[in-house]
PDB file of C-alpha atoms in Angstrom:
ATOM      1  CA  MET A   1      48.773  47.914-106.645  1.00 34.00           C
ATOM      2  CA  ALA A   2      45.432  46.648-105.430  1.00 38.00           C
ATOM      3  CA  GLN A   3      45.613  43.096-104.226  1.00 40.00           C
ATOM      4  CA  ASN A   4      43.113  40.330-103.631  1.00 42.00           C
ATOM      5  CA  PRO A   5      43.295  39.378 -99.958  1.00 41.00           C
ATOM      6  CA  ARG A   6      42.453  35.778 -99.140  1.00 37.00           C
ATOM      7  CA  THR A   7      40.218  36.324 -96.108  1.00 38.00           C
ATOM      8  CA  SER A   8      39.881  33.047 -94.276  1.00 42.00           C
ATOM      9  CA  GLU A   9      36.542  31.565 -93.338  1.00 42.00           C
ATOM     10  CA  THR A  10      37.293  32.094 -89.664  1.00 38.00           C
ATOM     11  CA  GLU A  11      37.978  35.785 -90.233  1.00 31.00           C
ATOM     12  CA  SER A  12      34.747  36.153 -92.238  1.00 34.00           C
ATOM     13  CA  ALA A  13      32.041  35.357 -90.035  1.00 28.00           C
ATOM     14  CA  PRO A  14      26.842  11.363-116.030  1.00 24.00           C
ATOM     15  CA  THR A  15      30.777  11.272-116.590  1.00 24.00           C
ATOM     16  CA  THR A  16      32.240  12.643-119.821  1.00 26.00           C
ATOM     17  CA  GLY A  17      34.514  10.451-121.937  1.00 29.00           C
ATOM     18  CA  ARG A  18      38.078  10.280-120.745  1.00 28.00           C
ATOM     19  CA  ASN A  19      40.161  12.377-123.066  1.00 37.00           C
ATOM     20  CA  SER A  20      43.969  12.438-122.931  1.00 39.00           C
ATOM     21  CA  GLU A  21      44.157   9.971-120.053  1.00 46.00           C
ATOM     22  CA  LEU A  22      47.130  10.514-117.739  1.00 47.00           C
ATOM     23  CA  THR A  23      48.799   7.785-115.734  1.00 40.00           C
ATOM     24  CA  ARG A  24      51.720   7.991-113.324  1.00 35.00           C
ATOM     25  CA  ARG A  25      54.123   7.093-116.106  1.00 31.00           C
ATOM     26  CA  ASN A  26      52.786   9.162-118.972  1.00 36.00           C
ATOM     27  CA  TYR A  27      51.647  12.384-117.264  1.00 39.00           C
ATOM     28  CA  VAL A  28      54.854  14.362-117.780  1.00 36.00           C
ATOM     29  CA  ARG A  29      55.392  12.785-121.184  1.00 32.00           C
ATOM     30  CA  SER A  30      51.855  13.737-122.247  1.00 41.00           C
ATOM     31  CA  LEU A  31      52.310  17.385-121.325  1.00 43.00           C
ATOM     32  CA  ALA A  32      55.701  17.446-123.022  1.00 36.00           C
ATOM     33  CA  ALA A  33      54.102  16.062-126.159  1.00 37.00           C
ATOM     34  CA  VAL A  34      51.463  18.772-126.016  1.00 40.00           C
ATOM     35  CA  ALA A  35      54.150  21.427-125.727  1.00 39.00           C
ATOM     36  CA  THR A  36      56.147  19.935-128.597  1.00 34.00           C
ATOM     37  CA  ALA A  37      53.088  19.730-130.804  1.00 35.00           C
ATOM     38  CA  ALA A  38      52.184  23.303-129.993  1.00 38.00           C
ATOM     39  CA  THR A  39      55.669  24.429-130.944  1.00 33.00           C
ATOM     40  CA  ALA A  40      55.641  22.418-134.152  1.00 32.00           C
ATOM     41  CA  ILE A  41      52.343  23.772-135.394  1.00 29.00           C
ATOM     42  CA  GLY A  42      52.390  27.059-133.516  1.00 35.00           C
ATOM     43  CA  GLY A  43      54.032  28.943-136.354  1.00 31.00           C
ATOM     44  CA  VAL A  44      50.886  28.620-138.400  1.00 30.00           C
ATOM     45  CA  GLY A  45      48.269  28.360-135.660  1.00 32.00           C
ATOM     46  CA  THR A  46      49.574  31.216-133.548  1.00 35.00           C
ATOM     47  CA  ALA A  47      50.057  33.543-136.481  1.00 32.00           C
ATOM     48  CA  ALA A  48      46.512  32.911-137.571  1.00 34.00           C
ATOM     49  CA  ALA A  49      45.248  33.483-134.056  1.00 43.00           C
ATOM     50  CA  GLU A  50      47.157  36.681-133.221  1.00 53.00           C
ATOM     51  CA  ASP A  51      44.445  38.868-134.692  1.00 61.00           C
ATOM     52  CA  ASP A  52      41.908  37.070-132.520  1.00 91.00           C
ATOM     53  CA  TYR A  53      43.348  38.053-129.144  1.00 97.00           C
ATOM     54  CA  GLU A  54      45.017  40.921-127.336  1.00 98.00           C
ATOM     55  CA  VAL A  55      48.449  40.515-125.733  1.00 98.00           C
ATOM     56  CA  ILE A  56      48.779  42.176-122.322  1.00 98.00           C
ATOM     57  CA  GLU A  57      52.145  42.411-120.602  1.00 98.00           C
ATOM     58  CA  ALA A  58      52.041  41.945-116.844  1.00 98.00           C
ATOM     59  CA  GLN A  59      53.348  45.168-115.294  1.00 98.00           C
ATOM     60  CA  GLY A  60      51.862  45.125-111.803  1.00 97.00           C
ATOM     61  CA  GLN A  61      48.510  46.427-113.002  1.00 97.00           C
ATOM     62  CA  THR A  62      44.976  45.671-111.855  1.00 98.00           C
ATOM     63  CA  ILE A  63      42.206  45.101-114.387  1.00 98.00           C
ATOM     64  CA  THR A  64      38.618  45.474-113.176  1.00 98.00           C
ATOM     65  CA  ILE A  65      35.716  43.735-114.870  1.00 98.00           C
ATOM     66  CA  ASP A  66      32.390  45.528-114.442  1.00 98.00           C
ATOM     67  CA  ALA A  67      28.855  44.174-114.105  1.00 98.00           C
ATOM     68  CA  GLY A  68      27.580  42.585-117.300  1.00 98.00           C
ATOM     69  CA  GLU A  69      31.001  42.852-119.000  1.00 98.00           C
ATOM     70  CA  THR A  70      32.597  40.059-121.033  1.00 98.00           C
ATOM     71  CA  TRP A  71      36.394  40.064-120.802  1.00 98.00           C
ATOM     72  CA  GLU A  72      37.738  37.704-123.438  1.00 98.00           C
ATOM     73  CA  ASN A  73      40.472  36.749-125.897  1.00 98.00           C
ATOM     74  CA  LYS A  74      43.473  37.908-123.866  1.00 98.00           C
ATOM     75  CA  LEU A  75      46.990  36.495-123.739  1.00 98.00           C
ATOM     76  CA  ILE A  76      48.738  37.616-120.542  1.00 98.00           C
ATOM     77  CA  ASP A  77      52.519  37.737-120.882  1.00 98.00           C
ATOM     78  CA  MET A  78      53.998  36.759-117.504  1.00 98.00           C
ATOM     79  CA  THR A  79      57.572  36.566-118.807  1.00 97.00           C
ATOM     80  CA  THR A  80      58.007  40.199-117.664  1.00 97.00           C
ATOM     81  CA  GLY A  81      58.504  38.921-114.112  1.00 95.00           C
ATOM     82  CA  GLN A  82      55.722  41.214-112.897  1.00 96.00           C
ATOM     83  CA  ASP A  83      52.286  40.410-111.549  1.00 96.00           C
ATOM     84  CA  ILE A  84      48.810  41.186-112.845  1.00 97.00           C
ATOM     85  CA  VAL A  85      45.537  41.109-110.912  1.00 97.00           C
ATOM     86  CA  ILE A  86      42.104  40.717-112.482  1.00 98.00           C
ATOM     87  CA  THR A  87      39.146  41.581-110.274  1.00 98.00           C
ATOM     88  CA  ALA A  88      35.439  41.063-110.860  1.00 98.00           C
ATOM     89  CA  HIS A  89      33.325  41.884-107.831  1.00 98.00           C
ATOM     90  CA  SER A  90      30.026  42.804-109.444  1.00 97.00           C
ATOM     91  CA  SER A  91      27.421  40.670-111.214  1.00 98.00           C
ATOM     92  CA  ASP A  92      26.689  38.775-114.439  1.00 98.00           C
ATOM     93  CA  TRP A  93      30.224  39.152-115.792  1.00 98.00           C
ATOM     94  CA  THR A  94      32.056  36.666-118.057  1.00 98.00           C
ATOM     95  CA  ILE A  95      35.767  35.788-118.257  1.00 98.00           C
ATOM     96  CA  ARG A  96      36.443  33.761-121.396  1.00 98.00           C
ATOM     97  CA  ASN A  97      39.387  32.693-123.578  1.00 98.00           C
ATOM     98  CA  VAL A  98      42.286  33.876-121.417  1.00 98.00           C
ATOM     99  CA  GLY A  99      45.767  32.350-121.458  1.00 98.00           C
ATOM    100  CA  PHE A 100      48.730  33.132-119.189  1.00 98.00           C
ATOM    101  CA  LYS A 101      52.119  32.643-120.812  1.00 98.00           C
ATOM    102  CA  GLY A 102      55.039  32.031-118.470  1.00 98.00           C
ATOM    103  CA  GLU A 103      55.413  31.317-114.795  1.00 96.00           C
ATOM    104  CA  ASN A 104      54.338  33.909-112.248  1.00 95.00           C
ATOM    105  CA  THR A 105      57.658  34.815-110.611  1.00 93.00           C
ATOM    106  CA  SER A 106      56.532  38.109-109.062  1.00 91.00           C
ATOM    107  CA  GLY A 107      56.597  36.779-105.491  1.00 86.00           C
ATOM    108  CA  THR A 108      53.615  38.919-104.502  1.00 87.00           C
ATOM    109  CA  GLY A 109      51.581  36.059-103.064  1.00 87.00           C
ATOM    110  CA  THR A 110      48.305  37.519-104.300  1.00 90.00           C
ATOM    111  CA  ALA A 111      45.460  35.947-106.236  1.00 95.00           C
ATOM    112  CA  THR A 112      45.621  36.246-110.017  1.00 97.00           C
ATOM    113  CA  PHE A 113      41.814  36.431-110.175  1.00 98.00           C
ATOM    114  CA  GLY A 114      39.752  37.895-107.331  1.00 98.00           C
ATOM    115  CA  ILE A 115      36.098  37.300-108.142  1.00 98.00           C
ATOM    116  CA  SER A 116      32.547  37.223-106.813  1.00 98.00           C
ATOM    117  CA  ASP A 117      28.972  37.885-107.841  1.00 98.00           C
ATOM    118  CA  THR A 118      27.662  40.357-105.286  1.00 97.00           C
ATOM    119  CA  SER A 119      24.126  40.835-106.620  1.00 98.00           C
ATOM    120  CA  GLY A 120      22.733  37.321-106.765  1.00 98.00           C
ATOM    121  CA  GLY A 121      23.449  36.857-110.471  1.00 98.00           C
ATOM    122  CA  THR A 122      25.324  34.254-112.492  1.00 98.00           C
ATOM    123  CA  CYS A 123      28.909  34.693-113.690  1.00 98.00           C
ATOM    124  CA  THR A 124      31.068  32.550-115.966  1.00 98.00           C
ATOM    125  CA  VAL A 125      34.751  31.616-116.150  1.00 98.00           C
ATOM    126  CA  GLU A 126      35.532  29.453-119.169  1.00 98.00           C
ATOM    127  CA  ASN A 127      38.427  28.398-121.366  1.00 98.00           C
ATOM    128  CA  VAL A 128      41.236  29.737-119.169  1.00 98.00           C
ATOM    129  CA  TYR A 129      44.833  28.461-119.167  1.00 98.00           C
ATOM    130  CA  LEU A 130      46.969  28.923-116.046  1.00 98.00           C
ATOM    131  CA  GLY A 131      49.110  25.873-116.679  1.00 97.00           C
ATOM    132  CA  ASP A 132      52.515  27.564-116.451  1.00 97.00           C
ATOM    133  CA  GLY A 133      52.074  28.040-112.710  1.00 95.00           C
ATOM    134  CA  SER A 134      53.896  30.175-110.171  1.00 93.00           C
ATOM    135  CA  SER A 135      57.462  30.046-108.923  1.00 85.00           C
ATOM    136  CA  THR A 136      58.642  28.131-105.892  1.00 68.00           C
ATOM    137  CA  GLY A 137      59.486  31.513-104.372  1.00 59.00           C
ATOM    138  CA  ASN A 138      55.759  31.894-103.807  1.00 51.00           C
ATOM    139  CA  GLY A 139      55.451  28.516-102.124  1.00 47.00           C
ATOM    140  CA  ASN A 140      56.206  29.241 -98.478  1.00 47.00           C
ATOM    141  CA  PRO A 141      54.261  26.589 -96.530  1.00 45.00           C
ATOM    142  CA  ASN A 142      54.086  28.994 -93.557  1.00 44.00           C
ATOM    143  CA  GLY A 143      52.460  31.753 -95.559  1.00 51.00           C
ATOM    144  CA  HIS A 144      50.497  32.412 -98.721  1.00 64.00           C
ATOM    145  CA  GLY A 145      51.781  31.708-102.191  1.00 84.00           C
ATOM    146  CA  GLN A 146      50.149  32.640-105.464  1.00 92.00           C
ATOM    147  CA  THR A 147      46.510  31.604-105.819  1.00 95.00           C
ATOM    148  CA  ALA A 148      44.924  31.217-109.261  1.00 97.00           C
ATOM    149  CA  PHE A 149      41.276  32.030-108.413  1.00 98.00           C
ATOM    150  CA  TRP A 150      40.049  33.455-105.114  1.00 98.00           C
ATOM    151  CA  VAL A 151      36.302  33.857-104.536  1.00 98.00           C
ATOM    152  CA  ALA A 152      35.535  36.619-102.042  1.00 98.00           C
ATOM    153  CA  PRO A 153      33.407  35.993 -98.920  1.00 98.00           C
ATOM    154  CA  ASP A 154      30.709  38.421-100.138  1.00 98.00           C
ATOM    155  CA  HIS A 155      29.894  36.211-103.138  1.00 98.00           C
ATOM    156  CA  ASN A 156      26.128  35.621-103.008  1.00 98.00           C
ATOM    157  CA  GLY A 157      25.330  34.596-106.595  1.00 98.00           C
ATOM    158  CA  HIS A 158      26.626  31.722-108.709  1.00 98.00           C
ATOM    159  CA  ILE A 159      29.875  31.193-110.644  1.00 98.00           C
ATOM    160  CA  ASP A 160      30.307  28.546-113.348  1.00 98.00           C
ATOM    161  CA  PHE A 161      33.875  27.402-114.041  1.00 99.00           C
ATOM    162  CA  LYS A 162      34.290  25.375-117.236  1.00 98.00           C
ATOM    163  CA  ASN A 163      37.324  24.223-119.245  1.00 98.00           C
ATOM    164  CA  VAL A 164      39.884  25.684-116.851  1.00 98.00           C
ATOM    165  CA  ASN A 165      43.487  24.403-116.673  1.00 98.00           C
ATOM    166  CA  ILE A 166      45.457  25.286-113.520  1.00 98.00           C
ATOM    167  CA  GLN A 167      48.844  23.758-112.714  1.00 97.00           C
ATOM    168  CA  ASN A 168      51.820  24.289-110.418  1.00 95.00           C
ATOM    169  CA  PHE A 169      50.420  27.105-108.280  1.00 94.00           C
ATOM    170  CA  ALA A 170      51.976  27.646-104.869  1.00 92.00           C
ATOM    171  CA  ASP A 171      48.584  28.139-103.249  1.00 93.00           C
ATOM    172  CA  ASN A 172      45.031  26.978-103.986  1.00 96.00           C
ATOM    173  CA  ALA A 173      44.010  26.517-107.616  1.00 97.00           C
ATOM    174  CA  ILE A 174      40.378  27.532-107.015  1.00 98.00           C
ATOM    175  CA  TYR A 175      39.903  28.921-103.504  1.00 98.00           C
ATOM    176  CA  GLY A 176      36.127  29.117-103.307  1.00 98.00           C
ATOM    177  CA  SER A 177      35.260  28.228 -99.711  1.00 98.00           C
ATOM    178  CA  ALA A 178      35.058  31.709 -98.161  1.00 97.00           C
ATOM    179  CA  PRO A 179      31.425  32.470 -99.186  1.00 98.00           C
ATOM    180  CA  GLY A 180      30.254  29.484 -97.118  1.00 96.00           C
ATOM    181  CA  ASN A 181      30.212  31.484 -93.905  1.00 91.00           C
ATOM    182  CA  LYS A 182      29.154  34.835 -95.318  1.00 96.00           C
ATOM    183  CA  GLY A 183      27.642  35.489 -98.747  1.00 98.00           C
ATOM    184  CA  GLY A 184      26.475  31.934 -99.331  1.00 98.00           C
ATOM    185  CA  GLY A 185      27.045  32.036-103.094  1.00 98.00           C
ATOM    186  CA  THR A 186      27.519  28.802-105.026  1.00 98.00           C
ATOM    187  CA  ILE A 187      30.252  27.552-107.369  1.00 98.00           C
ATOM    188  CA  HIS A 188      30.170  24.837-110.032  1.00 98.00           C
ATOM    189  CA  ILE A 189      33.496  23.577-111.413  1.00 99.00           C
ATOM    190  CA  ASP A 190      32.923  21.484-114.549  1.00 99.00           C
ATOM    191  CA  SER A 191      35.185  19.854-117.141  1.00 98.00           C
ATOM    192  CA  SER A 192      38.336  21.339-115.620  1.00 98.00           C
ATOM    193  CA  PHE A 193      41.841  20.163-114.731  1.00 98.00           C
ATOM    194  CA  ALA A 194      44.121  21.049-111.834  1.00 98.00           C
ATOM    195  CA  ALA A 195      47.547  19.584-111.087  1.00 97.00           C
ATOM    196  CA  ASN A 196      50.415  19.952-108.624  1.00 95.00           C
ATOM    197  CA  CYS A 197      49.147  22.924-106.650  1.00 95.00           C
ATOM    198  CA  TYR A 198      49.758  23.611-102.972  1.00 92.00           C
ATOM    199  CA  VAL A 199      47.143  23.773-100.160  1.00 94.00           C
ATOM    200  CA  SER A 200      44.312  22.430-102.335  1.00 97.00           C
ATOM    201  CA  HIS A 201      43.115  22.174-105.911  1.00 98.00           C
ATOM    202  CA  PHE A 202      39.335  22.630-105.703  1.00 98.00           C
ATOM    203  CA  ARG A 203      38.182  24.205-102.433  1.00 98.00           C
ATOM    204  CA  LEU A 204      34.459  24.818-101.867  1.00 98.00           C
ATOM    205  CA  GLY A 205      32.155  25.330 -98.919  1.00 97.00           C
ATOM    206  CA  THR A 206      28.614  26.364 -99.799  1.00 97.00           C
ATOM    207  CA  LYS A 207      25.590  24.095-100.089  1.00 96.00           C
ATOM    208  CA  GLY A 208      24.861  23.571-103.767  1.00 96.00           C
ATOM    209  CA  SER A 209      28.510  23.914-104.814  1.00 98.00           C
ATOM    210  CA  LYS A 210      29.983  21.045-106.808  1.00 98.00           C
ATOM    211  CA  VAL A 211      32.825  19.658-108.910  1.00 98.00           C
ATOM    212  CA  THR A 212      31.819  17.589-111.941  1.00 98.00           C
ATOM    213  CA  ASN A 213      33.582  15.836-114.835  1.00 98.00           C
ATOM    214  CA  SER A 214      36.966  17.147-113.703  1.00 98.00           C
ATOM    215  CA  SER A 215      40.380  15.797-112.715  1.00 98.00           C
ATOM    216  CA  VAL A 216      43.013  16.478-110.097  1.00 98.00           C
ATOM    217  CA  TYR A 217      46.540  15.142-110.540  1.00 97.00           C
ATOM    218  CA  VAL A 218      49.390  15.328-108.021  1.00 97.00           C
ATOM    219  CA  ASP A 219      52.874  13.862-108.114  1.00 91.00           C
ATOM    220  CA  SER A 220      55.979  14.698-106.130  1.00 67.00           C
ATOM    221  CA  SER A 221      58.028  16.246-108.916  1.00 70.00           C
ATOM    222  CA  GLU A 222      56.857  19.845-108.472  1.00 63.00           C
ATOM    223  CA  GLY A 223      56.916  19.972-104.682  1.00 74.00           C
ATOM    224  CA  TYR A 224      53.320  21.228-104.544  1.00 88.00           C
ATOM    225  CA  VAL A 225      51.278  18.421-103.053  1.00 92.00           C
ATOM    226  CA  GLY A 226      48.050  20.049-101.903  1.00 95.00           C
ATOM    227  CA  ARG A 227      44.767  18.363-101.102  1.00 97.00           C
ATOM    228  CA  GLY A 228      42.661  17.157-104.013  1.00 98.00           C
ATOM    229  CA  ILE A 229      39.201  18.472-103.171  1.00 98.00           C
ATOM    230  CA  TRP A 230      38.687  20.313 -99.871  1.00 98.00           C
ATOM    231  CA  ALA A 231      35.182  20.980 -98.570  1.00 98.00           C
ATOM    232  CA  TRP A 232      34.601  23.560 -95.834  1.00 98.00           C
ATOM    233  CA  ALA A 233      31.495  24.296 -93.797  1.00 97.00           C
ATOM    234  CA  PRO A 234      28.622  24.456 -94.106  1.00 97.00           C
ATOM    235  CA  GLY A 235      28.317  22.263 -97.268  1.00 96.00           C
ATOM    236  CA  THR A 236      26.997  20.015 -98.678  1.00 98.00           C
ATOM    237  CA  VAL A 237      29.559  19.842-101.530  1.00 98.00           C
ATOM    238  CA  GLU A 238      28.957  17.424-104.412  1.00 98.00           C
ATOM    239  CA  VAL A 239      31.651  15.572-106.394  1.00 98.00           C
ATOM    240  CA  GLU A 240      30.475  13.757-109.530  1.00 98.00           C
ATOM    241  CA  GLY A 241      32.294  12.206-112.474  1.00 98.00           C
ATOM    242  CA  CYS A 242      35.763  13.141-111.207  1.00 98.00           C
ATOM    243  CA  GLN A 243      39.204  11.494-111.233  1.00 98.00           C
ATOM    244  CA  ILE A 244      41.393  12.389-108.246  1.00 98.00           C
ATOM    245  CA  GLU A 245      44.859  10.893-108.766  1.00 98.00           C
ATOM    246  CA  MET A 246      47.200  11.860-105.940  1.00 97.00           C
ATOM    247  CA  ASN A 247      49.984   9.249-106.129  1.00 95.00           C
ATOM    248  CA  GLY A 248      49.766   8.873-102.384  1.00 95.00           C
ATOM    249  CA  GLN A 249      50.349  12.575-101.720  1.00 94.00           C
ATOM    250  CA  ASN A 250      48.284  14.432 -99.097  1.00 95.00           C
ATOM    251  CA  ASN A 251      44.542  13.553 -99.082  1.00 98.00           C
ATOM    252  CA  ALA A 252      42.305  13.039-102.106  1.00 98.00           C
ATOM    253  CA  ILE A 253      39.165  14.401-100.413  1.00 98.00           C
ATOM    254  CA  VAL A 254      39.091  16.429 -97.210  1.00 98.00           C
ATOM    255  CA  ALA A 255      35.898  17.415 -95.400  1.00 98.00           C
ATOM    256  CA  GLY A 256      35.863  20.002 -92.637  1.00 98.00           C
ATOM    257  CA  ALA A 257      38.295  22.610 -91.267  1.00 96.00           C
ATOM    258  CA  ASN A 258      38.831  24.933 -88.300  1.00 93.00           C
ATOM    259  CA  GLY A 259      36.632  22.797 -86.076  1.00 96.00           C
ATOM    260  CA  ASN A 260      33.601  23.084 -88.349  1.00 96.00           C
ATOM    261  CA  PRO A 261      32.068  19.991 -89.966  1.00 97.00           C
ATOM    262  CA  THR A 262      30.665  19.616 -93.444  1.00 98.00           C
ATOM    263  CA  GLU A 263      29.425  16.933 -95.797  1.00 98.00           C
ATOM    264  CA  VAL A 264      30.679  15.718 -99.184  1.00 98.00           C
ATOM    265  CA  VAL A 265      28.649  13.471-101.478  1.00 98.00           C
ATOM    266  CA  VAL A 266      30.751  11.597-104.076  1.00 98.00           C
ATOM    267  CA  THR A 267      29.310   9.762-107.092  1.00 98.00           C
ATOM    268  CA  GLU A 268      30.647   8.278-110.357  1.00 98.00           C
ATOM    269  CA  SER A 269      34.220   9.136-109.374  1.00 98.00           C
ATOM    270  CA  ASP A 270      37.561   7.517-108.563  1.00 98.00           C
ATOM    271  CA  TYR A 271      39.968   8.662-105.856  1.00 98.00           C
ATOM    272  CA  ASP A 272      43.418   7.568-104.732  1.00 96.00           C
ATOM    273  CA  ASP A 273      42.902   5.375-101.669  1.00 96.00           C
ATOM    274  CA  GLN A 274      46.611   5.659-100.795  1.00 96.00           C
ATOM    275  CA  ALA A 275      46.048   9.372-100.283  1.00 97.00           C
ATOM    276  CA  GLY A 276      42.681   8.596 -98.771  1.00 97.00           C
ATOM    277  CA  ILE A 277      39.880  10.633 -97.295  1.00 98.00           C
ATOM    278  CA  SER A 278      39.978  12.918 -94.266  1.00 98.00           C
ATOM    279  CA  GLU A 279      36.849  13.670 -92.243  1.00 98.00           C
ATOM    280  CA  ALA A 280      37.628  16.437 -89.757  1.00 96.00           C
ATOM    281  CA  ALA A 281      35.516  17.877 -86.945  1.00 95.00           C
ATOM    282  CA  GLY A 282      32.719  15.340 -87.345  1.00 97.00           C
ATOM    283  CA  SER A 283      32.482  15.752 -91.124  1.00 98.00           C
ATOM    284  CA  SER A 284      31.137  13.073 -93.440  1.00 98.00           C
ATOM    285  CA  VAL A 285      32.208  11.933 -96.911  1.00 98.00           C
ATOM    286  CA  GLN A 286      29.465   9.811 -98.453  1.00 98.00           C
ATOM    287  CA  LEU A 287      30.696   7.494-101.194  1.00 98.00           C
ATOM    288  CA  GLY A 288      28.221   6.128-103.741  1.00 97.00           C
ATOM    289  CA  ASP A 289      28.305   2.534-104.947  1.00 96.00           C
ATOM    290  CA  ASP A 290      29.777   3.816-108.224  1.00 98.00           C
ATOM    291  CA  VAL A 291      32.882   5.277-106.560  1.00 98.00           C
ATOM    292  CA  GLY A 292      36.202   3.493-107.170  1.00 98.00           C
ATOM    293  CA  THR A 293      39.811   3.702-106.029  1.00 98.00           C
ATOM    294  CA  ASP A 294      41.646   3.398-109.356  1.00 98.00           C
ATOM    295  CA  PRO A 295      41.755   7.000-110.628  1.00 98.00           C
ATOM    296  CA  ASP A 296      43.146   7.907-114.029  1.00 98.00           C
ATOM    297  CA  ALA A 297      43.355  11.670-114.309  1.00 98.00           C
ATOM    298  CA  TYR A 298      42.646  13.196-117.698  1.00 97.00           C
ATOM    299  CA  ILE A 299      42.368  16.580-119.373  1.00 98.00           C
ATOM    300  CA  PRO A 300      38.694  16.935-120.330  1.00 98.00           C
ATOM    301  CA  ASP A 301      37.652  17.788-123.871  1.00 97.00           C
ATOM    302  CA  GLY A 302      37.710  21.525-124.482  1.00 97.00           C
ATOM    303  CA  VAL A 303      40.282  22.358-121.796  1.00 98.00           C
ATOM    304  CA  PRO A 304      43.074  24.501-123.334  1.00 98.00           C
ATOM    305  CA  THR A 305      46.601  23.087-123.149  1.00 98.00           C
ATOM    306  CA  SER A 306      48.502  26.262-124.104  1.00 98.00           C
ATOM    307  CA  PRO A 307      48.127  30.024-123.537  1.00 98.00           C
ATOM    308  CA  GLU A 308      47.589  30.641-127.242  1.00 98.00           C
ATOM    309  CA  GLU A 309      44.899  27.989-127.537  1.00 98.00           C
ATOM    310  CA  ALA A 310      43.018  29.564-124.656  1.00 98.00           C
ATOM    311  CA  ALA A 311      43.359  33.156-125.854  1.00 98.00           C
ATOM    312  CA  SER A 312      42.227  32.373-129.375  1.00 97.00           C
ATOM    313  CA  GLY A 313      39.361  30.181-128.219  1.00 95.00           C
ATOM    314  CA  ALA A 314      40.706  27.446-130.501  1.00 87.00           C
ATOM    315  CA  GLY A 315      39.487  24.648-128.238  1.00 71.00           C
ATOM    316  CA  ASN A 316      35.897  25.869-128.139  1.00 70.00           C
TER     317      ASN A 316
END
């Protein structure tokens, strides 16, 4: 099976309204309520939506998305215990309305999505649910676990992420820093949610890349306590309108890695000051006057909270 290698950078040369606010006490309860509600109404909603999406069973296959293609309305059944890899290394492609049902227990340690725009175009990832996560068997701190999205070093265009829900992955949620030292492509993560992933949640490195109107949430219950937002060289990476609630775990914002400095500019956001900020290798995190230290992570409007909701496009 073709895999998506995570080539490291050293190997490759205004805020939206707070919807579904999550606090330390109600985070788990809120997600449980979502699951219960989905079960209660799913008999009608899911039945109505089945004709609107295709169910694909994970069987170790690789699906390739070509230039200009829109790949949408898919429900990926991960309860098979097998892996699936979706690759898009072309240009002007779209991934939309995709939900993954069940935890990834395959143990392959690959990336579920390996993506890039290699012709200077613009690509889109929107309305994707990866909230069921990957198993702890993938979470070896001395190696690679399962990554949700990996952006290849050759990326030289632009990728827009919007309304993406990634939780409980044993490696990075969105690993998008590799193009910083090669292709130079940009990434914009908007109105998205990531929680309890290992290594980092949103990882970027190219000037012009940014995270806006999004939330990161980490607690200690899942064992995955990765960095909130991690900026690699060369930067600058922008953070605007975000809530980074870490409950004292790891660092909320990290700038710099592997001896290379970068810059992060933060505005209209809140971060957990118990987790704090790390400025490595001479890096700089610039905090605007509108930045606070009382974060309240939330799931932005339009972000799917179940595989079926994502696959049917019900939240759009």
